[in-house]
Coordinates of C-alpha atoms in Angstrom, one line a residue:
Chain U
M1 CA 0.0 0.1 0.0
D2 CA 0.9 3.4 -0.7
P3 CA 2.6 5.0 2.5
A4 CA 0.6 8.1 1.9
D5 CA -2.7 5.9 2.3
M6 CA -1.7 4.9 5.9
H7 CA -3.5 7.6 7.6
T8 CA -6.8 9.5 7.7
D9 CA -8.2 12.5 9.5
G10 CA -10.2 13.4 12.5
N11 CA -13.4 12.8 10.7
A12 CA -12.6 8.9 10.4
I13 CA -12.8 9.1 14.6
A14 CA -15.6 11.5 15.0
G15 CA -18.3 9.3 16.1
L16 CA -16.0 7.8 18.9
L17 CA -14.8 11.2 20.0
Q18 CA -18.4 12.3 20.2
E19 CA -19.2 9.3 22.3
V20 CA -16.6 10.8 24.7
F21 CA -17.3 14.5 24.5
V22 CA -21.1 14.4 23.5
A23 CA -20.3 17.8 21.3
E24 CA -19.5 17.5 17.8
F25 CA -15.6 16.4 17.4
T26 CA -14.4 17.2 14.0
S27 CA -15.3 21.3 14.4
M28 CA -13.6 21.6 17.6
E29 CA -10.6 24.0 17.3
R30 CA -7.2 23.0 18.8
T31 CA -4.2 25.2 19.1
C32 CA -0.9 23.4 18.9
Q33 CA 1.6 23.2 21.9
S34 CA 4.5 22.9 19.3
C35 CA 3.6 25.3 16.3
G36 CA 0.9 27.2 17.5
D37 CA -1.3 26.2 14.4
Q38 CA -5.0 26.7 15.0
S39 CA -7.1 23.6 13.1
P40 CA -10.2 21.9 13.9
A41 CA -10.0 18.4 14.9
G42 CA -11.4 17.2 11.3
A43 CA -8.1 18.8 9.5
H44 CA -5.8 16.6 11.6
R45 CA -4.2 13.5 10.5
S46 CA -5.1 10.2 11.9
Y47 CA -2.9 7.1 12.4
D48 CA -4.4 4.0 13.5
G49 CA -2.1 1.4 15.3
A50 CA -2.5 0.3 19.2
G51 CA -4.7 3.0 19.5
I52 CA -5.4 6.0 17.4
V53 CA -3.0 9.0 17.4
L54 CA -4.3 12.4 16.0
R55 CA -1.3 14.7 14.9
C56 CA -1.2 18.5 14.0
P57 CA -1.8 19.1 10.5
N58 CA 1.2 21.7 10.3
C59 CA 3.8 20.1 12.4
D60 CA 2.8 16.3 13.1
D61 CA 3.1 16.8 16.7
V62 CA 0.6 14.5 18.8
A63 CA -2.5 16.4 19.5
L64 CA -4.8 13.5 20.9
R65 CA -4.1 9.7 21.6
I66 CA -7.0 7.2 22.3
A67 CA -7.2 3.6 23.3
E68 CA -10.3 1.6 23.8
L69 CA -9.4 -1.1 26.0
P70 CA -11.7 -4.1 27.2
D71 CA -12.9 -2.2 30.3
R72 CA -12.1 1.3 29.7
L73 CA -11.1 4.2 27.3
V74 CA -8.0 6.2 27.7
L75 CA -8.0 9.5 26.2
E76 CA -4.6 12.0 26.4
L77 CA -5.3 15.4 24.9
R78 CA -2.4 17.7 23.7
G79 CA -2.1 21.4 22.8
A80 CA -5.3 23.6 23.8
W81 CA -8.5 22.6 23.0
I82 CA -11.9 24.2 22.7
V83 CA -14.9 22.0 23.5
R84 CA -18.4 23.7 22.9
R85 CA -21.3 21.9 23.7
E86 CA -24.7 22.9 23.2
G87 CA -27.4 22.8 26.0
Chain J
M1 CA -19.3 28.2 12.8
E2 CA -21.9 27.4 15.3
R3 CA -24.8 25.4 13.9
L4 CA -27.9 24.4 15.8
G5 CA -30.3 21.6 14.6
P6 CA -29.4 18.4 13.8
R7 CA -26.2 18.4 16.3
R8 CA -28.2 18.6 19.2
A9 CA -29.4 15.1 19.1
P10 CA -27.6 12.7 21.2
L11 CA -25.5 10.3 19.1
T12 CA -27.4 7.0 19.9
W13 CA -27.5 3.6 17.7
R14 CA -30.9 3.4 15.5
V15 CA -32.1 0.4 13.5
A16 CA -32.5 1.1 9.9
T17 CA -34.4 -0.6 7.5
V18 CA -33.5 -1.0 3.8
A19 CA -36.2 0.6 1.9
E20 CA -34.5 0.3 -1.5
K21 CA -31.1 -1.0 -3.3
R22 CA -29.6 0.7 -6.1
P23 CA -26.7 -0.5 -8.0
E24 CA -24.4 2.6 -9.0
T25 CA -21.4 0.8 -10.7
S26 CA -19.9 -2.5 -10.9
N27 CA -18.6 -2.3 -7.4
A28 CA -20.9 0.2 -5.8
T29 CA -24.6 0.1 -4.2
T30 CA -26.5 2.7 -3.1
L31 CA -28.5 1.5 0.3
V32 CA -31.8 3.9 0.6
L33 CA -32.7 3.6 4.3
D34 CA -35.5 4.8 6.6
V35 CA -34.4 5.7 9.8
P36 CA -37.1 6.2 12.5
D37 CA -36.7 9.7 14.1
W38 CA -33.7 10.7 12.4
P39 CA -32.9 14.0 13.8
G40 CA -31.8 15.4 10.1
H41 CA -28.3 16.1 9.0
L42 CA -26.1 18.7 7.0
A43 CA -24.5 17.8 3.8
G44 CA -21.2 16.2 4.2
Q45 CA -21.7 14.4 7.2
H46 CA -21.3 10.8 7.7
V47 CA -22.9 7.8 9.9
D48 CA -21.0 4.7 11.6
V49 CA -22.7 1.5 10.5
R50 CA -22.4 -1.5 13.1
L51 CA -22.8 -5.2 12.2
T52 CA -22.9 -7.9 14.8
A53 CA -22.3 -11.1 14.2
E54 CA -24.1 -14.3 16.1
D55 CA -21.1 -14.6 18.3
G56 CA -21.2 -11.2 19.2
Y57 CA -18.2 -9.9 17.1
R58 CA -18.8 -6.3 16.1
A59 CA -17.4 -4.5 13.1
E60 CA -17.9 -0.9 12.6
R61 CA -17.3 1.5 9.2
S62 CA -18.1 5.0 8.4
Y63 CA -20.0 6.0 5.4
S64 CA -20.8 9.4 3.9
I65 CA -24.3 10.3 3.6
G66 CA -25.1 10.9 -0.1
S67 CA -28.9 12.2 0.3
A68 CA -29.7 15.7 0.9
P69 CA -31.0 16.9 4.1
E70 CA -34.1 17.4 2.5
D71 CA -34.6 13.9 1.4
P72 CA -36.9 11.8 3.6
R73 CA -34.7 9.2 3.3
L74 CA -31.1 8.6 4.2
S75 CA -28.8 7.0 1.5
L76 CA -25.6 5.7 1.7
T77 CA -23.3 4.8 -1.3
I78 CA -21.3 1.6 -0.5
E79 CA -18.1 1.0 -2.2
R80 CA -17.4 -3.0 -2.5
I81 CA -13.9 -3.6 -0.9
E82 CA -12.8 -7.1 -1.9
E83 CA -12.0 -9.1 1.4
G84 CA -13.5 -6.5 3.3
E85 CA -15.5 -7.1 6.7
V86 CA -18.5 -4.9 6.3
S87 CA -18.9 -3.8 2.7
P88 CA -19.4 -7.0 1.0
Y89 CA -22.2 -7.9 3.4
L90 CA -23.9 -4.3 3.0
T91 CA -23.7 -4.7 -1.1
D92 CA -24.3 -8.3 -1.5
E93 CA -26.2 -9.9 1.4
L94 CA -28.6 -7.0 2.6
R95 CA -31.9 -7.2 1.0
D96 CA -35.0 -5.0 1.0
G97 CA -36.6 -4.9 4.4
D98 CA -33.5 -5.8 6.1
Q99 CA -32.4 -3.9 9.2
L100 CA -28.9 -2.9 10.2
E101 CA -27.6 -0.4 13.2
L102 CA -26.4 2.8 12.5
R103 CA -25.5 6.2 14.6
G104 CA -25.2 9.7 13.2
P105 CA -25.3 12.2 11.8
I106 CA -21.4 12.7 12.6
G107 CA -19.3 15.7 11.8
G108 CA -19.4 19.3 11.5
Y109 CA -16.2 20.2 9.9
F110 CA -16.8 18.6 6.6
T111 CA -20.1 20.3 5.9
W112 CA -21.9 22.8 3.5
E113 CA -25.2 24.5 3.6
T114 CA -26.3 27.3 1.0
G115 CA -26.3 29.8 3.4
D116 CA -22.4 29.2 3.5
G117 CA -22.4 30.7 0.2
G118 CA -19.9 29.7 -2.6
P119 CA -18.4 29.4 -5.5
L120 CA -17.9 25.8 -4.5
L121 CA -15.2 23.9 -6.0
L122 CA -15.7 20.2 -5.1
L123 CA -12.8 17.9 -6.0
A124 CA -13.7 13.9 -5.6
G125 CA -11.4 10.9 -5.8
G126 CA -13.6 7.7 -6.4
S127 CA -16.2 7.2 -3.8
G128 CA -14.9 10.7 -2.3
L129 CA -17.8 11.9 -4.4
V130 CA -20.7 10.6 -2.0
P131 CA -20.6 13.4 0.6
L132 CA -19.9 16.2 -2.3
M133 CA -22.9 15.0 -4.1
A134 CA -25.0 15.5 -0.8
M135 CA -24.2 19.0 -1.3
L136 CA -24.9 18.9 -4.7
R137 CA -28.1 17.7 -4.1
H138 CA -28.8 20.2 -1.0
R139 CA -28.1 23.0 -3.6
A140 CA -30.5 21.6 -6.1
A141 CA -33.2 20.8 -3.3
V142 CA -33.2 24.4 -2.3
T143 CA -32.7 25.8 -5.7
S144 CA -29.6 27.6 -4.8
T145 CA -27.7 29.6 -7.5
V146 CA -24.6 29.2 -5.5
E147 CA -22.0 28.3 -8.4
A148 CA -20.1 24.6 -8.0
T149 CA -17.6 23.3 -10.2
V150 CA -17.0 19.6 -9.6
L151 CA -14.0 17.6 -10.6
V152 CA -14.4 13.6 -10.5
S153 CA -11.4 11.6 -10.7
A154 CA -11.8 7.8 -11.5
R155 CA -10.2 4.7 -12.5
A156 CA -12.8 4.4 -15.7
L157 CA -15.8 6.2 -16.7
D158 CA -17.9 3.0 -15.5
D159 CA -16.7 3.7 -12.1
V160 CA -18.1 7.0 -11.8
L161 CA -21.0 7.2 -9.4
Y162 CA -24.1 9.1 -10.3
R163 CA -23.3 9.8 -13.9
D164 CA -26.6 10.6 -15.1
E165 CA -27.6 12.7 -12.4
L166 CA -24.4 14.6 -12.9
A167 CA -25.2 15.0 -16.4
A168 CA -28.3 16.7 -15.4
L169 CA -26.9 18.9 -13.0
D170 CA -24.2 20.2 -15.6
D171 CA -27.3 22.0 -17.2
D172 CA -28.2 23.6 -13.9
G173 CA -25.3 25.8 -13.2
V174 CA -22.9 23.1 -12.1
T175 CA -19.8 22.5 -14.1
V176 CA -18.8 18.8 -13.8
R177 CA -15.3 18.0 -15.2
Y178 CA -13.8 14.3 -15.2
T179 CA -10.3 12.8 -15.3
L180 CA -10.0 8.9 -15.8
T181 CA -6.7 7.5 -14.4
R182 CA -6.4 4.1 -15.9
E183 CA -8.9 3.6 -18.8
Q184 CA -10.4 6.0 -21.0
P185 CA -13.4 4.8 -23.6
A186 CA -12.7 5.4 -27.6
G187 CA -13.1 9.1 -28.3
W188 CA -12.7 10.4 -24.6
T189 CA -12.6 14.1 -24.7
G190 CA -12.4 14.6 -20.8
W191 CA -9.2 14.6 -19.0
S192 CA -6.8 11.5 -18.4
G193 CA -4.6 11.0 -15.4
R194 CA -3.9 12.3 -12.1
V195 CA -5.2 15.6 -11.3
D196 CA -2.7 18.1 -12.1
T197 CA -2.3 21.9 -11.6
K198 CA -3.2 22.6 -15.2
M199 CA -6.6 21.0 -14.8
L200 CA -7.2 22.9 -11.4
R201 CA -6.3 26.0 -13.2
E202 CA -9.0 25.4 -15.8
L203 CA -11.2 24.9 -13.2
G204 CA -10.7 28.3 -11.5
A205 CA -8.9 27.0 -8.7
E206 CA -6.2 29.6 -8.8
H207 CA -9.1 32.1 -7.1
A208 CA -7.7 31.2 -3.6
G209 CA -9.4 32.8 -0.9
V210 CA -12.8 33.1 -2.5
L211 CA -13.8 29.6 -3.2
R212 CA -15.0 27.2 -0.8
V213 CA -13.0 24.0 -1.5
F214 CA -13.9 20.7 -0.4
V215 CA -11.7 17.5 -1.1
C216 CA -12.6 14.0 -0.5
G217 CA -11.3 10.6 -1.5
P218 CA -8.5 8.1 -0.8
T219 CA -5.8 9.6 1.4
G220 CA -3.3 9.6 -1.2
F221 CA -5.8 11.6 -3.6
V222 CA -6.6 14.0 -1.0
E223 CA -3.1 14.9 0.1
H224 CA -1.9 15.2 -3.6
V225 CA -4.8 17.6 -4.4
A226 CA -4.5 19.4 -1.3
D227 CA -0.7 20.1 -1.8
L228 CA -1.6 21.4 -5.6
L229 CA -4.2 24.0 -4.1
V230 CA -1.3 25.2 -1.7
Q231 CA 1.0 25.6 -4.3
L232 CA -1.8 27.7 -6.2
G233 CA -1.9 30.1 -3.3
H234 CA -4.6 28.5 -1.1
D235 CA -4.3 28.9 2.8
P236 CA -4.2 25.1 3.8
H237 CA -6.7 26.1 6.5
T238 CA -9.5 26.9 4.1
I239 CA -9.0 23.6 2.2
K240 CA -11.7 20.9 3.7
T241 CA -10.3 17.5 3.4
E242 CA -11.9 14.2 4.4
R243 CA -9.8 11.3 3.5
F244 CA -10.7 7.4 3.2
G245 CA -8.0 5.1 4.5
P246 CA -7.2 1.7 4.7
T247 CA -10.3 0.9 7.1
G248 CA -10.4 -3.0 5.9
G249 CA -13.9 -2.0 4.1

């Protein structure tokens, strides 16, 4: 497989993350702790391995890690995320 | 950026019923679904579909919604991935009246409403056309006059989804162009090969900052096209992208 096809983006994990946040995930704005870039979650690149890693679209630094284990879900967020939820 | 309405509903699994199955190409099928209490959606959003085997094993995939928000039924176009876990079941086994579990609508970044304005530049690789078609159907359903230009990249003409519908839209303020990457029919007058800068310029893509740009398709296609757009002067933050990856279909 073409190495360029090895990742997707934040849209691909939006259902799972909406379970966590209740709020819509892909339009959440994040400011990167490394490069200062501000982009919505949907624009971040997503790498699927032992868990999922979301990376900054500008500098590739880690933005989010999530692992679904049999008895729990573990989420690590990096950078400044703004979560907006209605209601 | 804040959009109320469809997104307020909690994300719950619902049981949808297949109302109609429509073959689109030799390896893509549209499922038209009745979804009780569907909260409505925006063009560009997707759903998660979940299949549960008798032994409890579950497989989940995301599929873009192809129908307009105005359509009373939800439609998904499924590309059959050979050796896939989910898509062959959906395209081959599922019958009218069968049920399947889905949740949605999901997403808010890769969406478009006529109120967002245009002109639209929609760039589709293969089945990446599905969410962009929802945008075009939404535009048509509300008789919007927003200018729209569509480039569809496919391996061969027979692989192009919604060809007749796209041809009809072509007479309705939508410019539709094709590039065929592997096989061109005799007398083909459209483009051939990978999307390049010349094609994008002809589509008016050099008007960075004016256009609302959506790119959807396999990851390699999206990265390539987005790179070309940036070279043409587009700010990466203004290019909305959605990638289909190696999900195992």
